[in-house]
């Protein structure tokens, strides 16, 4: 075997070994090992809410930001951003972007901010915690406006 072939074979072996090592990295923590997120690493106040106005959508963060957003309390955006920093040194990211259509909303049962599709929002009505539709959506009632309706794109 010639010397250039041996060198090429060795180089290929090292590249393959590096790829396997990168793929075999510890992914036992949340979000596939790229960021410590979720309620395990953050205080409950990061997601706490009393009203829809308490919640805002922010970039999920991590090593491979793809446009996905998460709902957090508007006063905790900086602490969430600090916790969502990539902790991994080397990784390969998929080349895709998410077109986020969900909006931040307070779940009144759990008192936590969450991301919700506008079409899934129960809006209006004469209830204690009525949600409003986001910009570009109208609240349509199915007969009785007392019961509330659903958000529909204008």
mmCIF file with all atom_site columns, C-alpha atoms in Angstrom:
data_model
loop_
_atom_site.group_PDB
_atom_site.id
_atom_site.type_symbol
_atom_site.label_atom_id
_atom_site.label_alt_id
_atom_site.label_comp_id
_atom_site.label_asym_id
_atom_site.label_entity_id
_atom_site.label_seq_id
_atom_site.pdbx_PDB_ins_code
_atom_site.Cartn_x
_atom_site.Cartn_y
_atom_site.Cartn_z
_atom_site.occupancy
_atom_site.B_iso_or_equiv
_atom_site.pdbx_formal_charge
_atom_site.auth_seq_id
_atom_site.auth_comp_id
_atom_site.auth_asym_id
_atom_site.auth_atom_id
_atom_site.pdbx_PDB_model_num
ATOM 1   C CA . UNK A 1 1   ? 0.000   0.000  0.000  1.00 0.00 ? 1   UNK A CA 1
ATOM 2   C CA . UNK A 1 2   ? 1.374   3.418  -0.901 1.00 0.00 ? 2   UNK A CA 1
ATOM 3   C CA . UNK A 1 3   ? 2.111   6.116  1.639  1.00 0.00 ? 3   UNK A CA 1
ATOM 4   C CA . UNK A 1 4   ? -0.624  8.544  0.389  1.00 0.00 ? 4   UNK A CA 1
ATOM 5   C CA . UNK A 1 5   ? -3.239  5.785  0.686  1.00 0.00 ? 5   UNK A CA 1
ATOM 6   C CA . UNK A 1 6   ? -2.131  4.981  4.238  1.00 0.00 ? 6   UNK A CA 1
ATOM 7   C CA . UNK A 1 7   ? -2.272  8.665  5.232  1.00 0.00 ? 7   UNK A CA 1
ATOM 8   C CA . UNK A 1 8   ? -5.730  9.014  3.661  1.00 0.00 ? 8   UNK A CA 1
ATOM 9   C CA . UNK A 1 9   ? -6.933  5.888  5.448  1.00 0.00 ? 9   UNK A CA 1
ATOM 10  C CA . UNK A 1 10  ? -5.619  7.161  8.805  1.00 0.00 ? 10  UNK A CA 1
ATOM 11  C CA . UNK A 1 11  ? -7.216  10.572 8.269  1.00 0.00 ? 11  UNK A CA 1
ATOM 12  C CA . UNK A 1 12  ? -10.537 8.952  7.445  1.00 0.00 ? 12  UNK A CA 1
ATOM 13  C CA . UNK A 1 13  ? -10.284 6.792  10.565 1.00 0.00 ? 13  UNK A CA 1
ATOM 14  C CA . UNK A 1 14  ? -9.715  9.846  12.801 1.00 0.00 ? 14  UNK A CA 1
ATOM 15  C CA . UNK A 1 15  ? -12.624 11.749 11.231 1.00 0.00 ? 15  UNK A CA 1
ATOM 16  C CA . UNK A 1 16  ? -14.943 8.769  11.699 1.00 0.00 ? 16  UNK A CA 1
ATOM 17  C CA . UNK A 1 17  ? -13.810 8.308  15.304 1.00 0.00 ? 17  UNK A CA 1
ATOM 18  C CA . UNK A 1 18  ? -14.437 12.002 16.038 1.00 0.00 ? 18  UNK A CA 1
ATOM 19  C CA . UNK A 1 19  ? -17.916 11.803 14.514 1.00 0.00 ? 19  UNK A CA 1
ATOM 20  C CA . UNK A 1 20  ? -18.801 8.765  16.604 1.00 0.00 ? 20  UNK A CA 1
ATOM 21  C CA . UNK A 1 21  ? -17.517 10.471 19.757 1.00 0.00 ? 21  UNK A CA 1
ATOM 22  C CA . UNK A 1 22  ? -19.599 13.562 19.058 1.00 0.00 ? 22  UNK A CA 1
ATOM 23  C CA . UNK A 1 23  ? -22.701 11.459 18.509 1.00 0.00 ? 23  UNK A CA 1
ATOM 24  C CA . UNK A 1 24  ? -22.049 9.382  21.609 1.00 0.00 ? 24  UNK A CA 1
ATOM 25  C CA . UNK A 1 25  ? -21.806 12.385 23.919 1.00 0.00 ? 25  UNK A CA 1
ATOM 26  C CA . UNK A 1 26  ? -23.819 12.286 27.122 1.00 0.00 ? 26  UNK A CA 1
ATOM 27  C CA . UNK A 1 27  ? -27.374 13.270 26.260 1.00 0.00 ? 27  UNK A CA 1
ATOM 28  C CA . UNK A 1 28  ? -28.955 12.313 29.540 1.00 0.00 ? 28  UNK A CA 1
ATOM 29  C CA . UNK A 1 29  ? -29.828 15.870 30.556 1.00 0.00 ? 29  UNK A CA 1
ATOM 30  C CA . UNK A 1 30  ? -32.786 17.814 29.263 1.00 0.00 ? 30  UNK A CA 1
ATOM 31  C CA . UNK A 1 31  ? -33.030 18.903 25.628 1.00 0.00 ? 31  UNK A CA 1
ATOM 32  C CA . UNK A 1 32  ? -30.699 16.249 24.248 1.00 0.00 ? 32  UNK A CA 1
ATOM 33  C CA . UNK A 1 33  ? -27.768 17.406 26.382 1.00 0.00 ? 33  UNK A CA 1
ATOM 34  C CA . UNK A 1 34  ? -27.399 20.790 24.755 1.00 0.00 ? 34  UNK A CA 1
ATOM 35  C CA . UNK A 1 35  ? -28.964 22.975 27.395 1.00 0.00 ? 35  UNK A CA 1
ATOM 36  C CA . UNK A 1 36  ? -30.182 22.673 30.943 1.00 0.00 ? 36  UNK A CA 1
ATOM 37  C CA . UNK A 1 37  ? -33.755 23.845 30.674 1.00 0.00 ? 37  UNK A CA 1
ATOM 38  C CA . UNK A 1 38  ? -37.239 23.167 31.860 1.00 0.00 ? 38  UNK A CA 1
ATOM 39  C CA . UNK A 1 39  ? -38.513 23.312 35.369 1.00 0.00 ? 39  UNK A CA 1
ATOM 40  C CA . UNK A 1 40  ? -35.676 21.124 36.677 1.00 0.00 ? 40  UNK A CA 1
ATOM 41  C CA . UNK A 1 41  ? -33.092 23.879 36.260 1.00 0.00 ? 41  UNK A CA 1
ATOM 42  C CA . UNK A 1 42  ? -35.292 26.933 36.647 1.00 0.00 ? 42  UNK A CA 1
ATOM 43  C CA . UNK A 1 43  ? -37.324 28.250 39.519 1.00 0.00 ? 43  UNK A CA 1
ATOM 44  C CA . UNK A 1 44  ? -41.092 27.856 39.386 1.00 0.00 ? 44  UNK A CA 1
ATOM 45  C CA . UNK A 1 45  ? -41.395 31.632 39.148 1.00 0.00 ? 45  UNK A CA 1
ATOM 46  C CA . UNK A 1 46  ? -39.829 31.513 35.671 1.00 0.00 ? 46  UNK A CA 1
ATOM 47  C CA . UNK A 1 47  ? -43.075 30.053 34.328 1.00 0.00 ? 47  UNK A CA 1
ATOM 48  C CA . UNK A 1 48  ? -45.549 31.388 36.939 1.00 0.00 ? 48  UNK A CA 1
ATOM 49  C CA . UNK A 1 49  ? -48.487 33.555 35.865 1.00 0.00 ? 49  UNK A CA 1
ATOM 50  C CA . UNK A 1 50  ? -51.753 35.024 37.056 1.00 0.00 ? 50  UNK A CA 1
ATOM 51  C CA . UNK A 1 51  ? -52.875 36.485 33.726 1.00 0.00 ? 51  UNK A CA 1
ATOM 52  C CA . UNK A 1 52  ? -52.076 36.155 30.015 1.00 0.00 ? 52  UNK A CA 1
ATOM 53  C CA . UNK A 1 53  ? -50.199 39.471 30.159 1.00 0.00 ? 53  UNK A CA 1
ATOM 54  C CA . UNK A 1 54  ? -47.660 37.858 32.530 1.00 0.00 ? 54  UNK A CA 1
ATOM 55  C CA . UNK A 1 55  ? -46.451 35.511 29.750 1.00 0.00 ? 55  UNK A CA 1
ATOM 56  C CA . UNK A 1 56  ? -44.167 36.207 26.803 1.00 0.00 ? 56  UNK A CA 1
ATOM 57  C CA . UNK A 1 57  ? -42.703 33.956 24.133 1.00 0.00 ? 57  UNK A CA 1
ATOM 58  C CA . UNK A 1 58  ? -38.894 33.808 24.011 1.00 0.00 ? 58  UNK A CA 1
ATOM 59  C CA . UNK A 1 59  ? -36.427 31.789 21.975 1.00 0.00 ? 59  UNK A CA 1
ATOM 60  C CA . UNK A 1 60  ? -35.949 28.310 23.460 1.00 0.00 ? 60  UNK A CA 1
ATOM 61  C CA . UNK A 1 61  ? -32.177 28.667 23.157 1.00 0.00 ? 61  UNK A CA 1
ATOM 62  C CA . UNK A 1 62  ? -29.752 25.785 23.322 1.00 0.00 ? 62  UNK A CA 1
ATOM 63  C CA . UNK A 1 63  ? -26.970 24.708 21.013 1.00 0.00 ? 63  UNK A CA 1
ATOM 64  C CA . UNK A 1 64  ? -29.114 24.435 17.899 1.00 0.00 ? 64  UNK A CA 1
ATOM 65  C CA . UNK A 1 65  ? -31.626 27.291 17.935 1.00 0.00 ? 65  UNK A CA 1
ATOM 66  C CA . UNK A 1 66  ? -34.288 26.561 15.351 1.00 0.00 ? 66  UNK A CA 1
ATOM 67  C CA . UNK A 1 67  ? -36.956 29.190 15.985 1.00 0.00 ? 67  UNK A CA 1
ATOM 68  C CA . UNK A 1 68  ? -38.849 27.234 18.640 1.00 0.00 ? 68  UNK A CA 1
ATOM 69  C CA . UNK A 1 69  ? -40.143 29.445 21.425 1.00 0.00 ? 69  UNK A CA 1
ATOM 70  C CA . UNK A 1 70  ? -41.082 28.825 25.051 1.00 0.00 ? 70  UNK A CA 1
ATOM 71  C CA . UNK A 1 71  ? -43.508 30.779 27.266 1.00 0.00 ? 71  UNK A CA 1
ATOM 72  C CA . UNK A 1 72  ? -41.990 32.365 30.374 1.00 0.00 ? 72  UNK A CA 1
ATOM 73  C CA . UNK A 1 73  ? -42.969 35.031 32.877 1.00 0.00 ? 73  UNK A CA 1
ATOM 74  C CA . UNK A 1 74  ? -42.180 38.446 31.386 1.00 0.00 ? 74  UNK A CA 1
ATOM 75  C CA . UNK A 1 75  ? -40.037 39.392 34.417 1.00 0.00 ? 75  UNK A CA 1
ATOM 76  C CA . UNK A 1 76  ? -37.905 36.227 34.101 1.00 0.00 ? 76  UNK A CA 1
ATOM 77  C CA . UNK A 1 77  ? -36.744 36.442 30.470 1.00 0.00 ? 77  UNK A CA 1
ATOM 78  C CA . UNK A 1 78  ? -33.122 37.195 31.414 1.00 0.00 ? 78  UNK A CA 1
ATOM 79  C CA . UNK A 1 79  ? -32.844 34.309 33.882 1.00 0.00 ? 79  UNK A CA 1
ATOM 80  C CA . UNK A 1 80  ? -34.361 31.943 31.307 1.00 0.00 ? 80  UNK A CA 1
ATOM 81  C CA . UNK A 1 81  ? -31.927 33.168 28.634 1.00 0.00 ? 81  UNK A CA 1
ATOM 82  C CA . UNK A 1 82  ? -28.990 32.537 30.997 1.00 0.00 ? 82  UNK A CA 1
ATOM 83  C CA . UNK A 1 83  ? -30.194 28.987 31.663 1.00 0.00 ? 83  UNK A CA 1
ATOM 84  C CA . UNK A 1 84  ? -30.751 28.283 27.952 1.00 0.00 ? 84  UNK A CA 1
ATOM 85  C CA . UNK A 1 85  ? -27.138 28.850 26.927 1.00 0.00 ? 85  UNK A CA 1
ATOM 86  C CA . UNK A 1 86  ? -25.441 26.000 25.071 1.00 0.00 ? 86  UNK A CA 1
ATOM 87  C CA . UNK A 1 87  ? -23.210 23.965 27.376 1.00 0.00 ? 87  UNK A CA 1
ATOM 88  C CA . UNK A 1 88  ? -21.747 21.673 24.708 1.00 0.00 ? 88  UNK A CA 1
ATOM 89  C CA . UNK A 1 89  ? -18.488 22.483 22.936 1.00 0.00 ? 89  UNK A CA 1
ATOM 90  C CA . UNK A 1 90  ? -19.024 20.578 19.717 1.00 0.00 ? 90  UNK A CA 1
ATOM 91  C CA . UNK A 1 91  ? -22.145 19.327 18.056 1.00 0.00 ? 91  UNK A CA 1
ATOM 92  C CA . UNK A 1 92  ? -23.804 19.000 14.695 1.00 0.00 ? 92  UNK A CA 1
ATOM 93  C CA . UNK A 1 93  ? -27.093 20.864 14.276 1.00 0.00 ? 93  UNK A CA 1
ATOM 94  C CA . UNK A 1 94  ? -29.882 20.028 11.868 1.00 0.00 ? 94  UNK A CA 1
ATOM 95  C CA . UNK A 1 95  ? -30.361 22.730 9.264  1.00 0.00 ? 95  UNK A CA 1
ATOM 96  C CA . UNK A 1 96  ? -34.027 23.583 9.693  1.00 0.00 ? 96  UNK A CA 1
ATOM 97  C CA . UNK A 1 97  ? -36.111 26.460 11.035 1.00 0.00 ? 97  UNK A CA 1
ATOM 98  C CA . UNK A 1 98  ? -39.423 26.238 12.861 1.00 0.00 ? 98  UNK A CA 1
ATOM 99  C CA . UNK A 1 99  ? -42.115 28.707 11.876 1.00 0.00 ? 99  UNK A CA 1
ATOM 100 C CA . UNK A 1 100 ? -43.490 29.327 15.357 1.00 0.00 ? 100 UNK A CA 1
ATOM 101 C CA . UNK A 1 101 ? -47.208 30.081 15.188 1.00 0.00 ? 101 UNK A CA 1
ATOM 102 C CA . UNK A 1 102 ? -48.018 29.457 18.841 1.00 0.00 ? 102 UNK A CA 1
ATOM 103 C CA . UNK A 1 103 ? -48.500 32.290 21.331 1.00 0.00 ? 103 UNK A CA 1
ATOM 104 C CA . UNK A 1 104 ? -47.698 32.597 25.039 1.00 0.00 ? 104 UNK A CA 1
ATOM 105 C CA . UNK A 1 105 ? -50.685 32.189 27.327 1.00 0.00 ? 105 UNK A CA 1
ATOM 106 C CA . UNK A 1 106 ? -51.338 31.605 31.023 1.00 0.00 ? 106 UNK A CA 1
ATOM 107 C CA . UNK A 1 107 ? -52.854 28.244 31.876 1.00 0.00 ? 107 UNK A CA 1
ATOM 108 C CA . UNK A 1 108 ? -55.151 29.295 34.706 1.00 0.00 ? 108 UNK A CA 1
ATOM 109 C CA . UNK A 1 109 ? -55.503 25.750 36.051 1.00 0.00 ? 109 UNK A CA 1
ATOM 110 C CA . UNK A 1 110 ? -51.749 25.233 36.528 1.00 0.00 ? 110 UNK A CA 1
ATOM 111 C CA . UNK A 1 111 ? -50.799 28.932 36.905 1.00 0.00 ? 111 UNK A CA 1
ATOM 112 C CA . UNK A 1 112 ? -47.985 28.391 34.381 1.00 0.00 ? 112 UNK A CA 1
ATOM 113 C CA . UNK A 1 113 ? -47.158 30.044 31.074 1.00 0.00 ? 113 UNK A CA 1
ATOM 114 C CA . UNK A 1 114 ? -47.442 27.773 28.047 1.00 0.00 ? 114 UNK A CA 1
ATOM 115 C CA . UNK A 1 115 ? -47.346 27.986 24.270 1.00 0.00 ? 115 UNK A CA 1
ATOM 116 C CA . UNK A 1 116 ? -50.754 27.545 22.587 1.00 0.00 ? 116 UNK A CA 1
ATOM 117 C CA . UNK A 1 117 ? -51.935 27.498 18.981 1.00 0.00 ? 117 UNK A CA 1
ATOM 118 C CA . UNK A 1 118 ? -54.308 30.467 18.439 1.00 0.00 ? 118 UNK A CA 1
ATOM 119 C CA . UNK A 1 119 ? -57.019 28.145 17.072 1.00 0.00 ? 119 UNK A CA 1
ATOM 120 C CA . UNK A 1 120 ? -56.961 26.257 20.412 1.00 0.00 ? 120 UNK A CA 1
ATOM 121 C CA . UNK A 1 121 ? -57.629 29.359 22.525 1.00 0.00 ? 121 UNK A CA 1
ATOM 122 C CA . UNK A 1 122 ? -61.011 29.508 24.221 1.00 0.00 ? 122 UNK A CA 1
ATOM 123 C CA . UNK A 1 123 ? -61.739 33.226 24.064 1.00 0.00 ? 123 UNK A CA 1
ATOM 124 C CA . UNK A 1 124 ? -64.244 35.648 25.526 1.00 0.00 ? 124 UNK A CA 1
ATOM 125 C CA . UNK A 1 125 ? -67.299 34.627 27.470 1.00 0.00 ? 125 UNK A CA 1
ATOM 126 C CA . UNK A 1 126 ? -68.425 35.604 30.908 1.00 0.00 ? 126 UNK A CA 1
ATOM 127 C CA . UNK A 1 127 ? -65.948 33.522 32.856 1.00 0.00 ? 127 UNK A CA 1
ATOM 128 C CA . UNK A 1 128 ? -63.450 34.401 35.563 1.00 0.00 ? 128 UNK A CA 1
ATOM 129 C CA . UNK A 1 129 ? -60.336 34.106 33.380 1.00 0.00 ? 129 UNK A CA 1
ATOM 130 C CA . UNK A 1 130 ? -61.254 34.871 29.798 1.00 0.00 ? 130 UNK A CA 1
ATOM 131 C CA . UNK A 1 131 ? -58.486 34.690 27.181 1.00 0.00 ? 131 UNK A CA 1
ATOM 132 C CA . UNK A 1 132 ? -58.199 37.150 24.315 1.00 0.00 ? 132 UNK A CA 1
ATOM 133 C CA . UNK A 1 133 ? -57.223 36.285 20.757 1.00 0.00 ? 133 UNK A CA 1
ATOM 134 C CA . UNK A 1 134 ? -53.794 37.411 19.530 1.00 0.00 ? 134 UNK A CA 1
ATOM 135 C CA . UNK A 1 135 ? -53.398 40.096 16.867 1.00 0.00 ? 135 UNK A CA 1
ATOM 136 C CA . UNK A 1 136 ? -54.731 38.972 13.502 1.00 0.00 ? 136 UNK A CA 1
ATOM 137 C CA . UNK A 1 137 ? -57.392 36.699 15.058 1.00 0.00 ? 137 UNK A CA 1
ATOM 138 C CA . UNK A 1 138 ? -61.055 37.225 15.918 1.00 0.00 ? 138 UNK A CA 1
ATOM 139 C CA . UNK A 1 139 ? -63.049 35.559 18.674 1.00 0.00 ? 139 UNK A CA 1
ATOM 140 C CA . UNK A 1 140 ? -65.937 33.721 17.025 1.00 0.00 ? 140 UNK A CA 1
ATOM 141 C CA . UNK A 1 141 ? -68.837 32.512 19.151 1.00 0.00 ? 141 UNK A CA 1
ATOM 142 C CA . UNK A 1 142 ? -70.833 29.391 18.372 1.00 0.00 ? 142 UNK A CA 1
ATOM 143 C CA . UNK A 1 143 ? -74.194 30.881 19.239 1.00 0.00 ? 143 UNK A CA 1
ATOM 144 C CA . UNK A 1 144 ? -74.071 31.853 22.910 1.00 0.00 ? 144 UNK A CA 1
ATOM 145 C CA . UNK A 1 145 ? -71.388 34.495 23.644 1.00 0.00 ? 145 UNK A CA 1
ATOM 146 C CA . UNK A 1 146 ? -71.692 33.752 27.373 1.00 0.00 ? 146 UNK A CA 1
ATOM 147 C CA . UNK A 1 147 ? -69.866 30.441 26.879 1.00 0.00 ? 147 UNK A CA 1
ATOM 148 C CA . UNK A 1 148 ? -67.003 31.963 24.933 1.00 0.00 ? 148 UNK A CA 1
ATOM 149 C CA . UNK A 1 149 ? -65.734 31.029 21.517 1.00 0.00 ? 149 UNK A CA 1
ATOM 150 C CA . UNK A 1 150 ? -62.564 30.192 19.616 1.00 0.00 ? 150 UNK A CA 1
ATOM 151 C CA . UNK A 1 151 ? -59.959 32.288 17.830 1.00 0.00 ? 151 UNK A CA 1
ATOM 152 C CA . UNK A 1 152 ? -59.979 32.306 14.058 1.00 0.00 ? 152 UNK A CA 1
ATOM 153 C CA . UNK A 1 153 ? -57.594 34.062 11.666 1.00 0.00 ? 153 UNK A CA 1
ATOM 154 C CA . UNK A 1 154 ? -58.996 37.247 10.079 1.00 0.00 ? 154 UNK A CA 1
#
